[in-house]
Amino acid sequence: MRRVAPWRLPEGREMKIWRLFLLALIAAPAWCANVPSLGSFTFVQLCDPQLGKAGYEHDKTMLRLAVRYINHLDPAFVLFCGDLIDTAKYAQAYEDFNEIVAGLGMPAHYAIGNNDQADLFAQYIGADYHSFTHEGYTFIVVNTMLWVNYTPGATEAMDAWLLSELQSASQQGSPVFVAGHHPLPLKSGEPEHDPPAIPRGKSTDVLALFEQYGVVAYLAGHLHMNIISDYNGIQLVTSGATCYTIGDQPGFRLWRVEGERPFPHEFLHVADVYKGRDTDRDGLPDAVEDANFNGLRDADETDPYNADTDGDGLSDGQERAFGLDPLTPDFGVSIPAMDYAGMAVLCVLMTACALSRWLNGSSLGAILLSLNNRRGAMRVCVFRRNGD
């Protein structure tokens, strides 16, 4: 019987190789832990709701419709690119803004714009620049007003923070999106954007920094226009607004982070929330139920999120089809309260029609029932066609 020599640690040079191998095995989990796993997701870029810019009530309505549409799309989060308000009633505007966006069914992150009043933004929204991560990606939100208007101390502090965030993301292998309010001018031959604008020299420095650290995209608003460009592989996306968009309808942008870059995105119109949609499946399109498109259920409207607005057991669509009022309960019980005398009349008429056909060879063309149970009555109209 062959004897197997016991295993022993190697010596000399072989021992060094084994040590390196064992160290690699020990370090591998820690190294892998620093490499994020990149997931697929969608998010919304929403720019310039700017309550008060195109009419205060109009702008609130557009934002409500956007919130409703976004909830239907169910993205991972919403990224607001500044100018949340635009009115002399700043405090009230922020209160109204927060009341509307509280209806979002997902997290929201905010950049500050030139109309947002820094002190009230801090009070009602939060920090003017910050970062967060999602599915292995890093999102950096900057205060572009510190680039538009150089502020000693504050501008340097944010720039140092931005560099630190980019370095940290790079070390972790996390791709970076950056978002701010103002677009970045691309080159010397390009006209500067409407004031206030980021000085072209500062824009050049920022873009070089983004390129150095492999930034995926820079997202902005401010212009109320859709301008899509590229800088050495960095997606530069200035998106239209929800209050009004020049050359287009009010809307927001849906991003799909999946597969290889560049990542796809599309500008969606807020009014399309109603396009072919019947949320509560009651047979009435949402556009019919919310007739004035304000995102609210007014006193004379049925509820697009409730198939039976008046709670009488009949759907809104059924009541409309039978000529009933879907805002007024028609029955006190779950079964329609037609009187049995009315049902007896119907049976007599049906029997008479059958006898008539048996006697003279005629036939029924159609029977139309029109029920008006609000008054406890039933009308029966019988149409008879001869000679067929």
Coordinates of C-alpha atoms in Angstrom, one line a residue:
M1 CA 0.0 0.0 0.0
R2 CA 1.4 3.3 -1.1
R3 CA 2.0 5.8 1.7
V4 CA 1.2 9.5 1.1
A5 CA 3.6 12.0 2.7
P6 CA 1.9 14.5 5.0
W7 CA 1.4 18.0 3.6
R8 CA 3.9 20.6 4.8
L9 CA 4.2 24.3 4.3
P10 CA 6.7 25.1 1.4
E11 CA 9.9 26.7 2.3
G12 CA 12.1 29.5 0.8
R13 CA 10.9 31.1 -2.4
E14 CA 7.9 28.8 -2.6
M15 CA 6.9 29.9 0.9
K16 CA 6.8 33.6 -0.3
I17 CA 4.6 32.7 -3.2
W18 CA 2.2 30.9 -0.9
R19 CA 2.1 33.8 1.5
L20 CA 1.2 36.2 -1.4
F21 CA -1.5 33.8 -2.5
L22 CA -3.0 33.6 1.0
L23 CA -2.9 37.3 1.4
A24 CA -4.7 37.7 -1.9
L25 CA -7.4 35.4 -0.8
I26 CA -7.8 37.3 2.5
A27 CA -7.9 40.7 0.7
A28 CA -10.2 39.7 -2.1
P29 CA -13.5 40.1 -0.2
A30 CA -12.5 43.6 1.1
W31 CA -11.4 44.7 -2.4
C32 CA -14.6 43.4 -4.0
A33 CA -16.6 45.2 -1.3
N34 CA -15.2 48.5 -2.5
V35 CA -16.4 47.9 -6.1
P36 CA -20.1 48.7 -6.3
S37 CA -22.6 46.5 -8.1
L38 CA -24.3 48.6 -10.7
G39 CA -28.0 48.2 -11.0
S40 CA -30.6 49.3 -13.6
F41 CA -33.2 51.9 -12.7
T42 CA -35.0 55.0 -13.9
F43 CA -35.1 58.5 -12.4
V44 CA -36.7 61.8 -13.3
Q45 CA -35.0 65.1 -14.0
L46 CA -37.5 67.8 -13.3
C47 CA -36.6 71.5 -13.9
D48 CA -38.0 74.9 -13.1
P49 CA -41.5 74.2 -11.7
Q50 CA -41.0 77.9 -10.7
L51 CA -44.3 78.6 -9.1
G52 CA -45.4 82.0 -10.2
K53 CA -43.5 82.3 -13.5
A54 CA -46.3 81.4 -15.9
G55 CA -49.2 82.1 -13.6
Y56 CA -49.3 80.9 -10.0
E57 CA -52.3 78.6 -10.2
H58 CA -51.2 77.3 -13.7
D59 CA -47.7 76.4 -12.4
K60 CA -49.2 74.6 -9.4
T61 CA -51.5 72.6 -11.7
M62 CA -48.6 71.6 -14.0
L63 CA -46.6 70.4 -11.0
R64 CA -49.5 68.4 -9.7
L65 CA -50.0 66.8 -13.1
A66 CA -46.2 66.0 -13.1
V67 CA -46.4 64.4 -9.7
R68 CA -49.3 62.3 -10.8
Y69 CA -47.6 61.2 -14.0
I70 CA -44.3 60.5 -12.2
N71 CA -46.1 58.3 -9.6
H72 CA -47.5 56.3 -12.5
L73 CA -44.0 55.8 -14.0
D74 CA -42.6 54.9 -10.6
P75 CA -38.9 56.0 -11.0
A76 CA -36.4 55.4 -8.2
F77 CA -36.2 59.1 -7.4
V78 CA -36.8 62.6 -8.7
L79 CA -34.0 65.1 -9.2
F80 CA -35.2 68.8 -9.2
C81 CA -32.8 71.1 -11.1
G82 CA -33.6 74.3 -9.3
D83 CA -36.0 77.3 -9.6
L84 CA -38.6 75.7 -7.5
I85 CA -40.4 79.0 -7.0
D86 CA -40.7 82.4 -8.7
T87 CA -42.9 84.8 -6.8
A88 CA -42.9 87.6 -4.3
K89 CA -44.8 85.4 -1.9
Y90 CA -41.8 83.2 -1.2
A91 CA -42.8 81.6 2.0
Q92 CA -46.3 80.7 0.8
A93 CA -44.8 79.4 -2.5
Y94 CA -42.5 77.0 -0.7
E95 CA -45.4 75.8 1.5
D96 CA -47.5 75.2 -1.6
F97 CA -44.5 73.5 -3.4
N98 CA -43.8 71.2 -0.4
E99 CA -47.5 70.3 -0.2
I100 CA -47.6 69.2 -3.8
V101 CA -44.4 67.3 -3.9
A102 CA -45.3 65.5 -0.7
G103 CA -47.6 63.5 -3.0
L104 CA -44.6 61.9 -4.7
G105 CA -44.3 58.2 -4.0
M106 CA -40.5 58.2 -4.1
P107 CA -37.5 60.2 -2.7
A108 CA -36.7 63.6 -4.2
H109 CA -33.5 65.6 -4.3
Y110 CA -33.2 69.3 -5.0
A111 CA -30.7 71.7 -6.5
I112 CA -31.0 75.4 -5.7
G113 CA -31.7 77.9 -8.6
N114 CA -31.3 81.6 -9.0
N115 CA -34.9 82.3 -8.0
D116 CA -35.0 80.2 -4.9
Q117 CA -33.9 82.6 -2.2
A118 CA -31.1 80.9 -0.4
D119 CA -32.3 81.4 3.2
L120 CA -35.8 80.1 2.5
F121 CA -34.4 77.2 0.4
A122 CA -32.4 76.2 3.5
Q123 CA -35.5 76.6 5.7
Y124 CA -38.0 74.7 3.5
I125 CA -35.8 72.3 1.4
G126 CA -32.3 71.8 3.0
A127 CA -28.6 71.9 2.0
D128 CA -27.7 73.8 -1.2
Y129 CA -25.3 71.1 -2.3
H130 CA -25.1 67.4 -1.4
S131 CA -24.6 63.9 -2.8
F132 CA -26.2 60.5 -2.6
T133 CA -25.8 57.1 -4.1
H134 CA -28.2 54.7 -5.8
E135 CA -27.5 51.2 -7.3
G136 CA -23.8 51.8 -7.3
Y137 CA -24.0 55.3 -8.9
T138 CA -23.0 58.6 -7.2
F139 CA -25.2 61.7 -7.7
I140 CA -23.7 65.0 -6.9
V141 CA -26.0 68.1 -6.6
V142 CA -24.1 71.4 -6.8
N143 CA -25.1 75.0 -6.1
T144 CA -24.2 76.7 -9.5
M145 CA -25.0 80.1 -8.0
L146 CA -21.5 79.8 -6.4
W147 CA -20.1 79.5 -9.9
V148 CA -22.3 82.2 -11.4
N149 CA -21.4 84.7 -8.7
Y150 CA -18.0 84.0 -7.1
T151 CA -18.4 84.2 -3.4
P152 CA -15.0 84.2 -1.5
G153 CA -14.8 81.3 0.9
A154 CA -18.1 79.7 -0.1
T155 CA -17.2 79.0 -3.7
E156 CA -13.8 77.5 -2.7
A157 CA -15.5 75.4 0.0
M158 CA -18.0 73.9 -2.5
D159 CA -15.2 73.3 -5.1
A160 CA -13.1 71.5 -2.5
W161 CA -16.1 69.4 -1.5
L162 CA -16.9 68.6 -5.2
L163 CA -13.3 67.4 -5.8
S164 CA -13.4 65.2 -2.7
E165 CA -16.7 63.7 -3.8
L166 CA -15.4 63.0 -7.3
Q167 CA -12.2 61.4 -5.9
S168 CA -14.1 59.3 -3.5
A169 CA -16.5 58.0 -6.2
S170 CA -13.5 57.3 -8.5
Q171 CA -11.8 55.2 -5.8
Q172 CA -14.9 53.2 -5.3
G173 CA -15.5 52.7 -9.0
S174 CA -18.8 54.5 -8.8
P175 CA -20.0 56.3 -12.0
V176 CA -21.0 59.9 -11.3
F177 CA -24.0 62.1 -12.4
V178 CA -23.7 65.8 -11.5
A179 CA -26.8 68.0 -11.4
G180 CA -27.1 71.8 -11.0
H181 CA -29.4 74.6 -12.1
H182 CA -27.3 76.4 -14.7
P183 CA -26.0 74.8 -17.9
L184 CA -22.3 74.7 -18.7
P185 CA -21.2 76.7 -21.8
L186 CA -19.2 74.4 -24.0
K187 CA -16.7 76.4 -26.0
S188 CA -15.5 79.8 -26.8
G189 CA -17.5 80.1 -30.0
E190 CA -20.8 79.3 -28.3
P191 CA -22.9 82.3 -27.1
E192 CA -23.3 82.5 -23.4
H193 CA -26.7 81.5 -21.9
D194 CA -29.3 83.9 -20.6
P195 CA -28.0 85.6 -17.5
P196 CA -27.3 84.7 -14.9
A197 CA -24.8 82.3 -16.5
I198 CA -21.7 80.4 -15.4
P199 CA -18.6 82.3 -16.8
R200 CA -17.1 80.4 -19.7
G201 CA -13.7 80.2 -18.0
K202 CA -15.3 78.5 -14.9
S203 CA -17.3 76.2 -17.2
T204 CA -14.1 75.1 -18.9
D205 CA -12.4 74.2 -15.6
V206 CA -15.5 72.3 -14.4
L207 CA -15.8 70.3 -17.6
A208 CA -12.1 69.4 -17.4
L209 CA -12.6 68.2 -13.8
F210 CA -15.6 66.1 -14.9
E211 CA -13.6 64.6 -17.8
Q212 CA -10.7 63.8 -15.5
Y213 CA -13.0 61.8 -13.1
G214 CA -15.2 60.2 -15.7
V215 CA -18.5 62.0 -15.0
V216 CA -21.3 60.3 -16.9
A217 CA -23.6 63.3 -17.3
Y218 CA -24.3 66.8 -16.2
L219 CA -28.0 67.7 -15.8
A220 CA -29.3 71.3 -15.7
G221 CA -32.4 73.5 -16.3
H222 CA -32.7 77.3 -16.1
L223 CA -33.3 77.9 -19.9
H224 CA -36.8 76.3 -20.1
M225 CA -35.5 74.6 -23.2
N226 CA -34.4 71.1 -24.3
I227 CA -30.7 71.2 -25.3
I228 CA -28.8 68.0 -25.6
S229 CA -25.1 67.9 -26.2
D230 CA -21.9 66.0 -25.5
Y231 CA -18.5 66.9 -24.2
N232 CA -15.9 64.2 -24.7
G233 CA -18.4 61.5 -23.8
I234 CA -20.1 63.5 -21.0
Q235 CA -23.8 63.8 -21.6
L236 CA -24.8 67.4 -21.1
V237 CA -28.6 67.6 -20.8
T238 CA -30.5 70.8 -20.2
S239 CA -34.1 70.0 -19.9
G240 CA -37.4 71.8 -20.3
A241 CA -39.6 73.0 -17.5
T242 CA -42.9 72.0 -16.0
C243 CA -44.2 75.6 -15.8
Y244 CA -43.5 76.3 -19.5
T245 CA -41.0 75.1 -22.1
I246 CA -39.9 77.2 -25.1
G247 CA -40.7 75.4 -28.3
D248 CA -42.4 72.5 -26.5
Q249 CA -45.0 71.7 -23.9
P250 CA -44.5 71.7 -20.1
G251 CA -42.8 68.5 -19.1
F252 CA -40.0 66.6 -17.3
R253 CA -37.3 64.1 -18.4
L254 CA -37.2 60.4 -17.7
W255 CA -33.8 58.7 -17.6
R256 CA -33.1 55.0 -17.9
V257 CA -29.8 53.9 -16.4
E258 CA -29.1 50.5 -17.9
G259 CA -26.6 48.9 -20.3
E260 CA -23.8 51.0 -21.8
R261 CA -23.4 54.7 -22.0
P262 CA -24.8 57.0 -23.3
F263 CA -27.9 56.4 -21.2
P264 CA -31.2 57.0 -22.9
H265 CA -33.7 59.7 -21.7
E266 CA -36.9 61.3 -23.1
F267 CA -38.8 64.5 -22.4
L268 CA -42.4 63.7 -21.3
H269 CA -45.3 66.2 -21.4
V270 CA -47.2 66.5 -18.2
A271 CA -50.5 66.5 -20.0
D272 CA -49.8 63.0 -21.3
V273 CA -50.6 61.7 -17.8
Y274 CA -54.1 61.3 -19.2
K275 CA -53.2 59.9 -22.6
G276 CA -55.3 56.8 -23.1
R277 CA -55.4 56.2 -19.3
D278 CA -58.2 54.9 -17.2
T279 CA -56.6 54.5 -13.8
D280 CA -59.5 53.2 -11.8
R281 CA -60.8 51.1 -14.8
D282 CA -64.4 52.4 -14.5
G283 CA -64.9 52.9 -18.2
L284 CA -64.2 56.7 -18.0
P285 CA -60.8 58.0 -19.2
D286 CA -58.9 60.1 -16.6
A287 CA -59.1 63.0 -19.1
V288 CA -62.9 62.9 -18.8
E289 CA -63.0 62.5 -15.0
D290 CA -60.5 65.3 -14.4
A291 CA -62.1 67.6 -17.0
N292 CA -60.1 70.8 -16.2
F293 CA -56.7 68.9 -16.0
N294 CA -55.8 70.5 -12.6
G295 CA -54.9 67.2 -10.9
L296 CA -57.6 67.6 -8.3
R297 CA -61.1 66.2 -7.8
D298 CA -63.4 69.2 -8.0
A299 CA -67.0 69.1 -6.8
D300 CA -68.5 68.5 -10.2
E301 CA -66.0 65.8 -11.2
T302 CA -65.7 62.1 -10.6
D303 CA -62.6 60.6 -9.1
P304 CA -60.1 59.1 -11.6
Y305 CA -58.7 57.0 -8.7
N306 CA -62.1 55.7 -7.4
A307 CA -64.2 53.6 -9.8
D308 CA -67.4 54.4 -7.7
T309 CA -67.2 58.0 -6.7
D310 CA -70.6 58.1 -5.0
G311 CA -70.2 54.7 -3.4
D312 CA -73.6 53.3 -4.5
G313 CA -72.3 50.0 -5.9
L314 CA -72.3 51.1 -9.6
S315 CA -69.1 52.2 -11.3
D316 CA -68.9 55.8 -12.6
G317 CA -68.8 54.4 -16.2
Q318 CA -72.0 52.3 -15.6
E319 CA -73.9 55.3 -14.2
R320 CA -72.9 57.5 -17.2
A321 CA -74.0 54.7 -19.6
F322 CA -77.4 54.5 -18.0
G323 CA -77.9 58.2 -17.7
L324 CA -77.4 58.3 -14.0
D325 CA -75.5 60.8 -11.9
P326 CA -72.2 59.2 -10.7
L327 CA -71.9 61.9 -8.0
T328 CA -75.3 61.1 -6.3
P329 CA -75.9 57.6 -4.7
D330 CA -78.7 55.9 -6.6
F331 CA -79.3 52.9 -4.3
G332 CA -79.4 52.5 -0.6
V333 CA -78.4 48.8 -0.9
S334 CA -75.9 46.9 -3.0
I335 CA -78.6 45.5 -5.3
P336 CA -80.4 48.1 -7.4
A337 CA -83.7 49.0 -5.7
M338 CA -86.0 48.6 -8.7
D339 CA -89.6 48.1 -7.6
Y340 CA -90.9 44.6 -8.4
A341 CA -94.0 46.1 -10.0
G342 CA -91.7 47.6 -12.7
M343 CA -90.1 44.2 -13.2
A344 CA -93.5 42.7 -13.6
V345 CA -94.4 45.3 -16.2
L346 CA -91.3 44.3 -18.1
C347 CA -92.2 40.6 -18.0
V348 CA -95.7 41.4 -19.3
L349 CA -94.3 43.4 -22.2
M350 CA -91.8 40.7 -23.1
T351 CA -94.6 38.1 -23.1
A352 CA -96.9 40.4 -25.2
C353 CA -94.1 40.8 -27.7
A354 CA -93.6 37.1 -27.9
L355 CA -97.3 36.5 -28.4
S356 CA -97.4 39.2 -31.1
R357 CA -94.7 37.5 -33.0
W358 CA -96.5 34.1 -32.7
L359 CA -99.7 35.7 -33.9
N360 CA -98.6 37.8 -36.9
G361 CA -95.0 36.7 -37.6
S362 CA -93.4 40.0 -36.7
S363 CA -90.3 40.2 -34.6
L364 CA -88.6 42.5 -32.1
G365 CA -86.1 44.9 -33.4
A366 CA -84.6 45.9 -30.0
I367 CA -85.4 46.5 -26.4
L368 CA -83.9 49.5 -24.7
L369 CA -84.0 49.8 -21.0
S370 CA -83.5 53.2 -19.5
L371 CA -83.4 53.1 -15.8
N372 CA -83.8 56.1 -13.6
N373 CA -83.6 54.7 -10.1
R374 CA -83.1 58.0 -8.4
R375 CA -86.9 58.5 -8.6
G376 CA -87.6 54.8 -8.1
A377 CA -89.0 54.4 -11.6
M378 CA -88.2 52.3 -14.6
R379 CA -89.0 53.3 -18.1
V380 CA -89.2 50.6 -20.8
C381 CA -89.2 51.4 -24.4
V382 CA -90.0 48.6 -26.9
F383 CA -89.2 49.1 -30.6
R384 CA -91.1 46.8 -33.0
R385 CA -90.2 46.3 -36.6
N386 CA -92.6 44.6 -39.0
G387 CA -92.0 42.5 -42.0
D388 CA -88.7 41.0 -41.2

